[in-house]
Amino acid sequence: MKFIQRSIEIKWPILLFEVIFLVGGLMLIATGMKIRKQSRTSAFISLTIGIIITLVALYLLFWTFLVGYNS
C-alpha cells in the first residue's frame, strides 16, 4: 500500500493529465452511443475516436503507474 501511495504522490501531475484524457474518451463513447440513431457517420467517428483515446489512455496510465518517470 505504501508503494501505491508513494507512486501517486510522485507522479500525480502526469496521472491527472492521463485521467482527463480517459474521461474524455469515455465521454466520446457515450456521445457516440446517444447520437447513433440520428447520424450514423458522426456516431461511428465519435465511437472510433473515443475507443482509441480510451485504450491509449489506459495503456499510458498502466505504464506510468508501473514504470513511470524519476522525479
PDB file of N, CA and C in Angstrom:
ATOM      1  N   MET A   1       0.820  -1.188   0.000  1.00  0.00           N
ATOM      2  CA  MET A   1       0.000   0.000   0.000  1.00  0.00           C
ATOM      3  C   MET A   1       0.862   1.249   0.000  1.00  0.00           C
ATOM      4  N   LYS A   2       2.002   1.169   0.668  1.00  0.00           N
ATOM      5  CA  LYS A   2       2.898   2.318   0.718  1.00  0.00           C
ATOM      6  C   LYS A   2       3.467   2.622  -0.672  1.00  0.00           C
ATOM      7  N   PHE A   3       3.709   1.571  -1.480  1.00  0.00           N
ATOM      8  CA  PHE A   3       4.206   1.759  -2.837  1.00  0.00           C
ATOM      9  C   PHE A   3       3.195   2.540  -3.677  1.00  0.00           C
ATOM     10  N   ILE A   4       1.918   2.187  -3.568  1.00  0.00           N
ATOM     11  CA  ILE A   4       0.876   2.850  -4.340  1.00  0.00           C
ATOM     12  C   ILE A   4       0.756   4.311  -3.932  1.00  0.00           C
ATOM     13  N   GLN A   5       0.748   4.577  -2.648  1.00  0.00           N
ATOM     14  CA  GLN A   5       0.624   5.950  -2.163  1.00  0.00           C
ATOM     15  C   GLN A   5       1.824   6.790  -2.604  1.00  0.00           C
ATOM     16  N   ARG A   6       3.003   6.259  -2.464  1.00  0.00           N
ATOM     17  CA  ARG A   6       4.213   6.997  -2.865  1.00  0.00           C
ATOM     18  C   ARG A   6       4.236   7.220  -4.374  1.00  0.00           C
ATOM     19  N   SER A   7       3.814   6.223  -5.111  1.00  0.00           N
ATOM     20  CA  SER A   7       3.794   6.337  -6.559  1.00  0.00           C
ATOM     21  C   SER A   7       2.836   7.434  -7.008  1.00  0.00           C
ATOM     22  N   ILE A   8       1.686   7.518  -6.385  1.00  0.00           N
ATOM     23  CA  ILE A   8       0.712   8.555  -6.725  1.00  0.00           C
ATOM     24  C   ILE A   8       1.220   9.928  -6.311  1.00  0.00           C
ATOM     25  N   GLU A   9       1.865  10.030  -5.156  1.00  0.00           N
ATOM     26  CA  GLU A   9       2.390  11.312  -4.701  1.00  0.00           C
ATOM     27  C   GLU A   9       3.460  11.853  -5.638  1.00  0.00           C
ATOM     28  N   ILE A  10       4.281  10.984  -6.170  1.00  0.00           N
ATOM     29  CA  ILE A  10       5.363  11.421  -7.042  1.00  0.00           C
ATOM     30  C   ILE A  10       4.861  11.735  -8.452  1.00  0.00           C
ATOM     31  N   LYS A  11       3.954  10.919  -8.958  1.00  0.00           N
ATOM     32  CA  LYS A  11       3.550  11.009 -10.359  1.00  0.00           C
ATOM     33  C   LYS A  11       2.196  11.672 -10.575  1.00  0.00           C
ATOM     34  N   TRP A  12       1.647  12.390  -9.604  1.00  0.00           N
ATOM     35  CA  TRP A  12       0.281  12.873  -9.729  1.00  0.00           C
ATOM     36  C   TRP A  12       0.051  13.817 -10.903  1.00  0.00           C
ATOM     37  N   PRO A  13       0.973  14.677 -11.321  1.00  0.00           N
ATOM     38  CA  PRO A  13       0.641  15.569 -12.448  1.00  0.00           C
ATOM     39  C   PRO A  13       0.390  14.805 -13.751  1.00  0.00           C
ATOM     40  N   ILE A  14       1.232  13.851 -14.056  1.00  0.00           N
ATOM     41  CA  ILE A  14       1.055  13.097 -15.298  1.00  0.00           C
ATOM     42  C   ILE A  14      -0.142  12.158 -15.196  1.00  0.00           C
ATOM     43  N   LEU A  15      -0.395  11.609 -14.021  1.00  0.00           N
ATOM     44  CA  LEU A  15      -1.573  10.755 -13.836  1.00  0.00           C
ATOM     45  C   LEU A  15      -2.861  11.554 -14.004  1.00  0.00           C
ATOM     46  N   LEU A  16      -2.895  12.778 -13.511  1.00  0.00           N
ATOM     47  CA  LEU A  16      -4.068  13.633 -13.666  1.00  0.00           C
ATOM     48  C   LEU A  16      -4.321  13.927 -15.133  1.00  0.00           C
ATOM     49  N   PHE A  17      -3.270  14.250 -15.867  1.00  0.00           N
ATOM     50  CA  PHE A  17      -3.375  14.534 -17.300  1.00  0.00           C
ATOM     51  C   PHE A  17      -3.930  13.312 -18.044  1.00  0.00           C
ATOM     52  N   GLU A  18      -3.464  12.139 -17.702  1.00  0.00           N
ATOM     53  CA  GLU A  18      -3.919  10.922 -18.369  1.00  0.00           C
ATOM     54  C   GLU A  18      -5.352  10.556 -17.981  1.00  0.00           C
ATOM     55  N   VAL A  19      -5.737  10.821 -16.753  1.00  0.00           N
ATOM     56  CA  VAL A  19      -7.118  10.554 -16.329  1.00  0.00           C
ATOM     57  C   VAL A  19      -8.083  11.485 -17.050  1.00  0.00           C
ATOM     58  N   ILE A  20      -7.669  12.729 -17.290  1.00  0.00           N
ATOM     59  CA  ILE A  20      -8.521  13.660 -18.040  1.00  0.00           C
ATOM     60  C   ILE A  20      -8.752  13.137 -19.458  1.00  0.00           C
ATOM     61  N   PHE A  21      -7.707  12.614 -20.099  1.00  0.00           N
ATOM     62  CA  PHE A  21      -7.879  12.018 -21.428  1.00  0.00           C
ATOM     63  C   PHE A  21      -8.768  10.786 -21.377  1.00  0.00           C
ATOM     64  N   LEU A  22      -8.659   9.992 -20.339  1.00  0.00           N
ATOM     65  CA  LEU A  22      -9.504   8.809 -20.190  1.00  0.00           C
ATOM     66  C   LEU A  22     -10.971   9.211 -20.080  1.00  0.00           C
ATOM     67  N   VAL A  23     -11.261  10.209 -19.282  1.00  0.00           N
ATOM     68  CA  VAL A  23     -12.637  10.672 -19.133  1.00  0.00           C
ATOM     69  C   VAL A  23     -13.156  11.247 -20.451  1.00  0.00           C
ATOM     70  N   GLY A  24     -12.306  11.975 -21.165  1.00  0.00           N
ATOM     71  CA  GLY A  24     -12.707  12.499 -22.472  1.00  0.00           C
ATOM     72  C   GLY A  24     -13.042  11.395 -23.459  1.00  0.00           C
ATOM     73  N   GLY A  25     -12.248  10.339 -23.464  1.00  0.00           N
ATOM     74  CA  GLY A  25     -12.531   9.204 -24.338  1.00  0.00           C
ATOM     75  C   GLY A  25     -13.834   8.517 -23.983  1.00  0.00           C
ATOM     76  N   LEU A  26     -14.084   8.369 -22.688  1.00  0.00           N
ATOM     77  CA  LEU A  26     -15.352   7.759 -22.260  1.00  0.00           C
ATOM     78  C   LEU A  26     -16.545   8.643 -22.622  1.00  0.00           C
ATOM     79  N   MET A  27     -16.356   9.946 -22.544  1.00  0.00           N
ATOM     80  CA  MET A  27     -17.441  10.861 -22.936  1.00  0.00           C
ATOM     81  C   MET A  27     -17.728  10.770 -24.435  1.00  0.00           C
ATOM     82  N   LEU A  28     -16.680  10.628 -25.245  1.00  0.00           N
ATOM     83  CA  LEU A  28     -16.890  10.449 -26.688  1.00  0.00           C
ATOM     84  C   LEU A  28     -17.641   9.158 -26.983  1.00  0.00           C
ATOM     85  N   ILE A  29     -17.341   8.101 -26.261  1.00  0.00           N
ATOM     86  CA  ILE A  29     -18.052   6.830 -26.455  1.00  0.00           C
ATOM     87  C   ILE A  29     -19.525   6.990 -26.084  1.00  0.00           C
ATOM     88  N   ALA A  30     -19.783   7.651 -24.953  1.00  0.00           N
ATOM     89  CA  ALA A  30     -21.172   7.852 -24.529  1.00  0.00           C
ATOM     90  C   ALA A  30     -21.929   8.729 -25.529  1.00  0.00           C
ATOM     91  N   THR A  31     -21.270   9.749 -26.053  1.00  0.00           N
ATOM     92  CA  THR A  31     -21.907  10.622 -27.041  1.00  0.00           C
ATOM     93  C   THR A  31     -22.202   9.846 -28.325  1.00  0.00           C
ATOM     94  N   GLY A  32     -21.276   9.028 -28.740  1.00  0.00           N
ATOM     95  CA  GLY A  32     -21.494   8.220 -29.938  1.00  0.00           C
ATOM     96  C   GLY A  32     -22.668   7.263 -29.791  1.00  0.00           C
ATOM     97  N   MET A  33     -22.838   6.715 -28.597  1.00  0.00           N
ATOM     98  CA  MET A  33     -23.969   5.812 -28.358  1.00  0.00           C
ATOM     99  C   MET A  33     -25.301   6.576 -28.390  1.00  0.00           C
ATOM    100  N   LYS A  34     -25.280   7.817 -27.875  1.00  0.00           N
ATOM    101  CA  LYS A  34     -26.531   8.583 -27.829  1.00  0.00           C
ATOM    102  C   LYS A  34     -26.971   9.058 -29.205  1.00  0.00           C
ATOM    103  N   ILE A  35     -26.036   9.452 -30.063  1.00  0.00           N
ATOM    104  CA  ILE A  35     -26.420  10.007 -31.361  1.00  0.00           C
ATOM    105  C   ILE A  35     -26.440   8.959 -32.471  1.00  0.00           C
ATOM    106  N   ARG A  36     -26.362   7.707 -32.108  1.00  0.00           N
ATOM    107  CA  ARG A  36     -26.289   6.629 -33.090  1.00  0.00           C
ATOM    108  C   ARG A  36     -27.481   6.617 -34.041  1.00  0.00           C
ATOM    109  N   LYS A  37     -28.672   6.899 -33.556  1.00  0.00           N
ATOM    110  CA  LYS A  37     -29.859   6.847 -34.405  1.00  0.00           C
ATOM    111  C   LYS A  37     -30.023   8.104 -35.250  1.00  0.00           C
ATOM    112  N   GLN A  38     -29.477   9.221 -34.809  1.00  0.00           N
ATOM    113  CA  GLN A  38     -29.618  10.470 -35.552  1.00  0.00           C
ATOM    114  C   GLN A  38     -28.643  10.550 -36.720  1.00  0.00           C
ATOM    115  N   SER A  39     -27.388  10.255 -36.469  1.00  0.00           N
ATOM    116  CA  SER A  39     -26.372  10.361 -37.505  1.00  0.00           C
ATOM    117  C   SER A  39     -25.377   9.213 -37.347  1.00  0.00           C
ATOM    118  N   ARG A  40     -25.461   8.270 -38.239  1.00  0.00           N
ATOM    119  CA  ARG A  40     -24.608   7.087 -38.134  1.00  0.00           C
ATOM    120  C   ARG A  40     -23.127   7.425 -38.356  1.00  0.00           C
ATOM    121  N   THR A  41     -22.849   8.336 -39.279  1.00  0.00           N
ATOM    122  CA  THR A  41     -21.453   8.676 -39.562  1.00  0.00           C
ATOM    123  C   THR A  41     -20.808   9.366 -38.373  1.00  0.00           C
ATOM    124  N   SER A  42     -21.490  10.346 -37.794  1.00  0.00           N
ATOM    125  CA  SER A  42     -20.953  11.052 -36.626  1.00  0.00           C
ATOM    126  C   SER A  42     -20.804  10.111 -35.437  1.00  0.00           C
ATOM    127  N   ALA A  43     -21.754   9.223 -35.271  1.00  0.00           N
ATOM    128  CA  ALA A  43     -21.675   8.263 -34.172  1.00  0.00           C
ATOM    129  C   ALA A  43     -20.490   7.327 -34.361  1.00  0.00           C
ATOM    130  N   PHE A  44     -20.267   6.861 -35.586  1.00  0.00           N
ATOM    131  CA  PHE A  44     -19.138   5.974 -35.865  1.00  0.00           C
ATOM    132  C   PHE A  44     -17.802   6.672 -35.602  1.00  0.00           C
ATOM    133  N   ILE A  45     -17.691   7.916 -36.046  1.00  0.00           N
ATOM    134  CA  ILE A  45     -16.457   8.672 -35.825  1.00  0.00           C
ATOM    135  C   ILE A  45     -16.238   8.915 -34.338  1.00  0.00           C
ATOM    136  N   SER A  46     -17.278   9.305 -33.635  1.00  0.00           N
ATOM    137  CA  SER A  46     -17.169   9.566 -32.199  1.00  0.00           C
ATOM    138  C   SER A  46     -16.803   8.294 -31.435  1.00  0.00           C
ATOM    139  N   LEU A  47     -17.434   7.191 -31.772  1.00  0.00           N
ATOM    140  CA  LEU A  47     -17.119   5.921 -31.109  1.00  0.00           C
ATOM    141  C   LEU A  47     -15.684   5.478 -31.401  1.00  0.00           C
ATOM    142  N   THR A  48     -15.266   5.606 -32.634  1.00  0.00           N
ATOM    143  CA  THR A  48     -13.915   5.182 -33.011  1.00  0.00           C
ATOM    144  C   THR A  48     -12.860   6.001 -32.288  1.00  0.00           C
ATOM    145  N   ILE A  49     -13.005   7.310 -32.327  1.00  0.00           N
ATOM    146  CA  ILE A  49     -12.036   8.186 -31.661  1.00  0.00           C
ATOM    147  C   ILE A  49     -12.071   7.962 -30.154  1.00  0.00           C
ATOM    148  N   GLY A  50     -13.268   7.798 -29.593  1.00  0.00           N
ATOM    149  CA  GLY A  50     -13.399   7.556 -28.159  1.00  0.00           C
ATOM    150  C   GLY A  50     -12.736   6.266 -27.723  1.00  0.00           C
ATOM    151  N   ILE A  51     -12.907   5.221 -28.492  1.00  0.00           N
ATOM    152  CA  ILE A  51     -12.288   3.931 -28.153  1.00  0.00           C
ATOM    153  C   ILE A  51     -10.770   4.027 -28.252  1.00  0.00           C
ATOM    154  N   ILE A  52     -10.273   4.688 -29.288  1.00  0.00           N
ATOM    155  CA  ILE A  52      -8.823   4.833 -29.445  1.00  0.00           C
ATOM    156  C   ILE A  52      -8.237   5.640 -28.298  1.00  0.00           C
ATOM    157  N   ILE A  53      -8.860   6.763 -27.954  1.00  0.00           N
ATOM    158  CA  ILE A  53      -8.359   7.602 -26.862  1.00  0.00           C
ATOM    159  C   ILE A  53      -8.406   6.846 -25.537  1.00  0.00           C
ATOM    160  N   THR A  54      -9.477   6.112 -25.296  1.00  0.00           N
ATOM    161  CA  THR A  54      -9.606   5.355 -24.053  1.00  0.00           C
ATOM    162  C   THR A  54      -8.533   4.274 -23.944  1.00  0.00           C
ATOM    163  N   LEU A  55      -8.308   3.539 -25.017  1.00  0.00           N
ATOM    164  CA  LEU A  55      -7.283   2.494 -24.985  1.00  0.00           C
ATOM    165  C   LEU A  55      -5.881   3.068 -24.805  1.00  0.00           C
ATOM    166  N   VAL A  56      -5.590   4.168 -25.485  1.00  0.00           N
ATOM    167  CA  VAL A  56      -4.276   4.800 -25.338  1.00  0.00           C
ATOM    168  C   VAL A  56      -4.095   5.338 -23.923  1.00  0.00           C
ATOM    169  N   ALA A  57      -5.139   5.959 -23.375  1.00  0.00           N
ATOM    170  CA  ALA A  57      -5.052   6.498 -22.012  1.00  0.00           C
ATOM    171  C   ALA A  57      -4.859   5.382 -20.988  1.00  0.00           C
ATOM    172  N   LEU A  58      -5.556   4.263 -21.157  1.00  0.00           N
ATOM    173  CA  LEU A  58      -5.374   3.136 -20.238  1.00  0.00           C
ATOM    174  C   LEU A  58      -3.964   2.562 -20.334  1.00  0.00           C
ATOM    175  N   TYR A  59      -3.447   2.463 -21.545  1.00  0.00           N
ATOM    176  CA  TYR A  59      -2.086   1.972 -21.741  1.00  0.00           C
ATOM    177  C   TYR A  59      -1.076   2.910 -21.074  1.00  0.00           C
ATOM    178  N   LEU A  60      -1.236   4.213 -21.286  1.00  0.00           N
ATOM    179  CA  LEU A  60      -0.323   5.177 -20.678  1.00  0.00           C
ATOM    180  C   LEU A  60      -0.434   5.185 -19.161  1.00  0.00           C
ATOM    181  N   LEU A  61      -1.648   5.075 -18.633  1.00  0.00           N
ATOM    182  CA  LEU A  61      -1.819   5.005 -17.189  1.00  0.00           C
ATOM    183  C   LEU A  61      -1.124   3.775 -16.610  1.00  0.00           C
ATOM    184  N   PHE A  62      -1.267   2.667 -17.289  1.00  0.00           N
ATOM    185  CA  PHE A  62      -0.636   1.433 -16.834  1.00  0.00           C
ATOM    186  C   PHE A  62       0.878   1.589 -16.769  1.00  0.00           C
ATOM    187  N   TRP A  63       1.477   2.093 -17.844  1.00  0.00           N
ATOM    188  CA  TRP A  63       2.935   2.215 -17.878  1.00  0.00           C
ATOM    189  C   TRP A  63       3.437   3.329 -16.988  1.00  0.00           C
ATOM    190  N   THR A  64       2.694   4.414 -16.865  1.00  0.00           N
ATOM    191  CA  THR A  64       3.123   5.487 -15.974  1.00  0.00           C
ATOM    192  C   THR A  64       3.081   5.025 -14.536  1.00  0.00           C
ATOM    193  N   PHE A  65       2.064   4.262 -14.188  1.00  0.00           N
ATOM    194  CA  PHE A  65       1.949   3.812 -12.807  1.00  0.00           C
ATOM    195  C   PHE A  65       3.001   2.767 -12.467  1.00  0.00           C
ATOM    196  N   LEU A  66       3.259   1.843 -13.375  1.00  0.00           N
ATOM    197  CA  LEU A  66       4.229   0.795 -13.093  1.00  0.00           C
ATOM    198  C   LEU A  66       5.673   1.250 -13.284  1.00  0.00           C
ATOM    199  N   VAL A  67       5.974   1.833 -14.428  1.00  0.00           N
ATOM    200  CA  VAL A  67       7.340   2.223 -14.728  1.00  0.00           C
ATOM    201  C   VAL A  67       7.568   3.672 -14.358  1.00  0.00           C
ATOM    202  N   GLY A  68       6.708   4.560 -14.884  1.00  0.00           N
ATOM    203  CA  GLY A  68       6.750   5.962 -14.527  1.00  0.00           C
ATOM    204  C   GLY A  68       7.996   6.675 -14.975  1.00  0.00           C
ATOM    205  N   TYR A  69       8.263   7.748 -14.294  1.00  0.00           N
ATOM    206  CA  TYR A  69       9.450   8.540 -14.562  1.00  0.00           C
ATOM    207  C   TYR A  69      10.078   8.920 -13.236  1.00  0.00           C
ATOM    208  N   ASN A  70      11.333   9.193 -13.239  1.00  0.00           N
ATOM    209  CA  ASN A  70      12.038   9.546 -12.000  1.00  0.00           C
ATOM    210  C   ASN A  70      11.971  11.050 -11.781  1.00  0.00           C
ATOM    211  N   SER A  71      11.428  11.435 -10.661  1.00  0.00           N
ATOM    212  CA  SER A  71      11.312  12.852 -10.330  1.00  0.00           C
ATOM    213  C   SER A  71      12.379  13.253  -9.353  1.00  0.00           C
TER     214      SER A  71
END
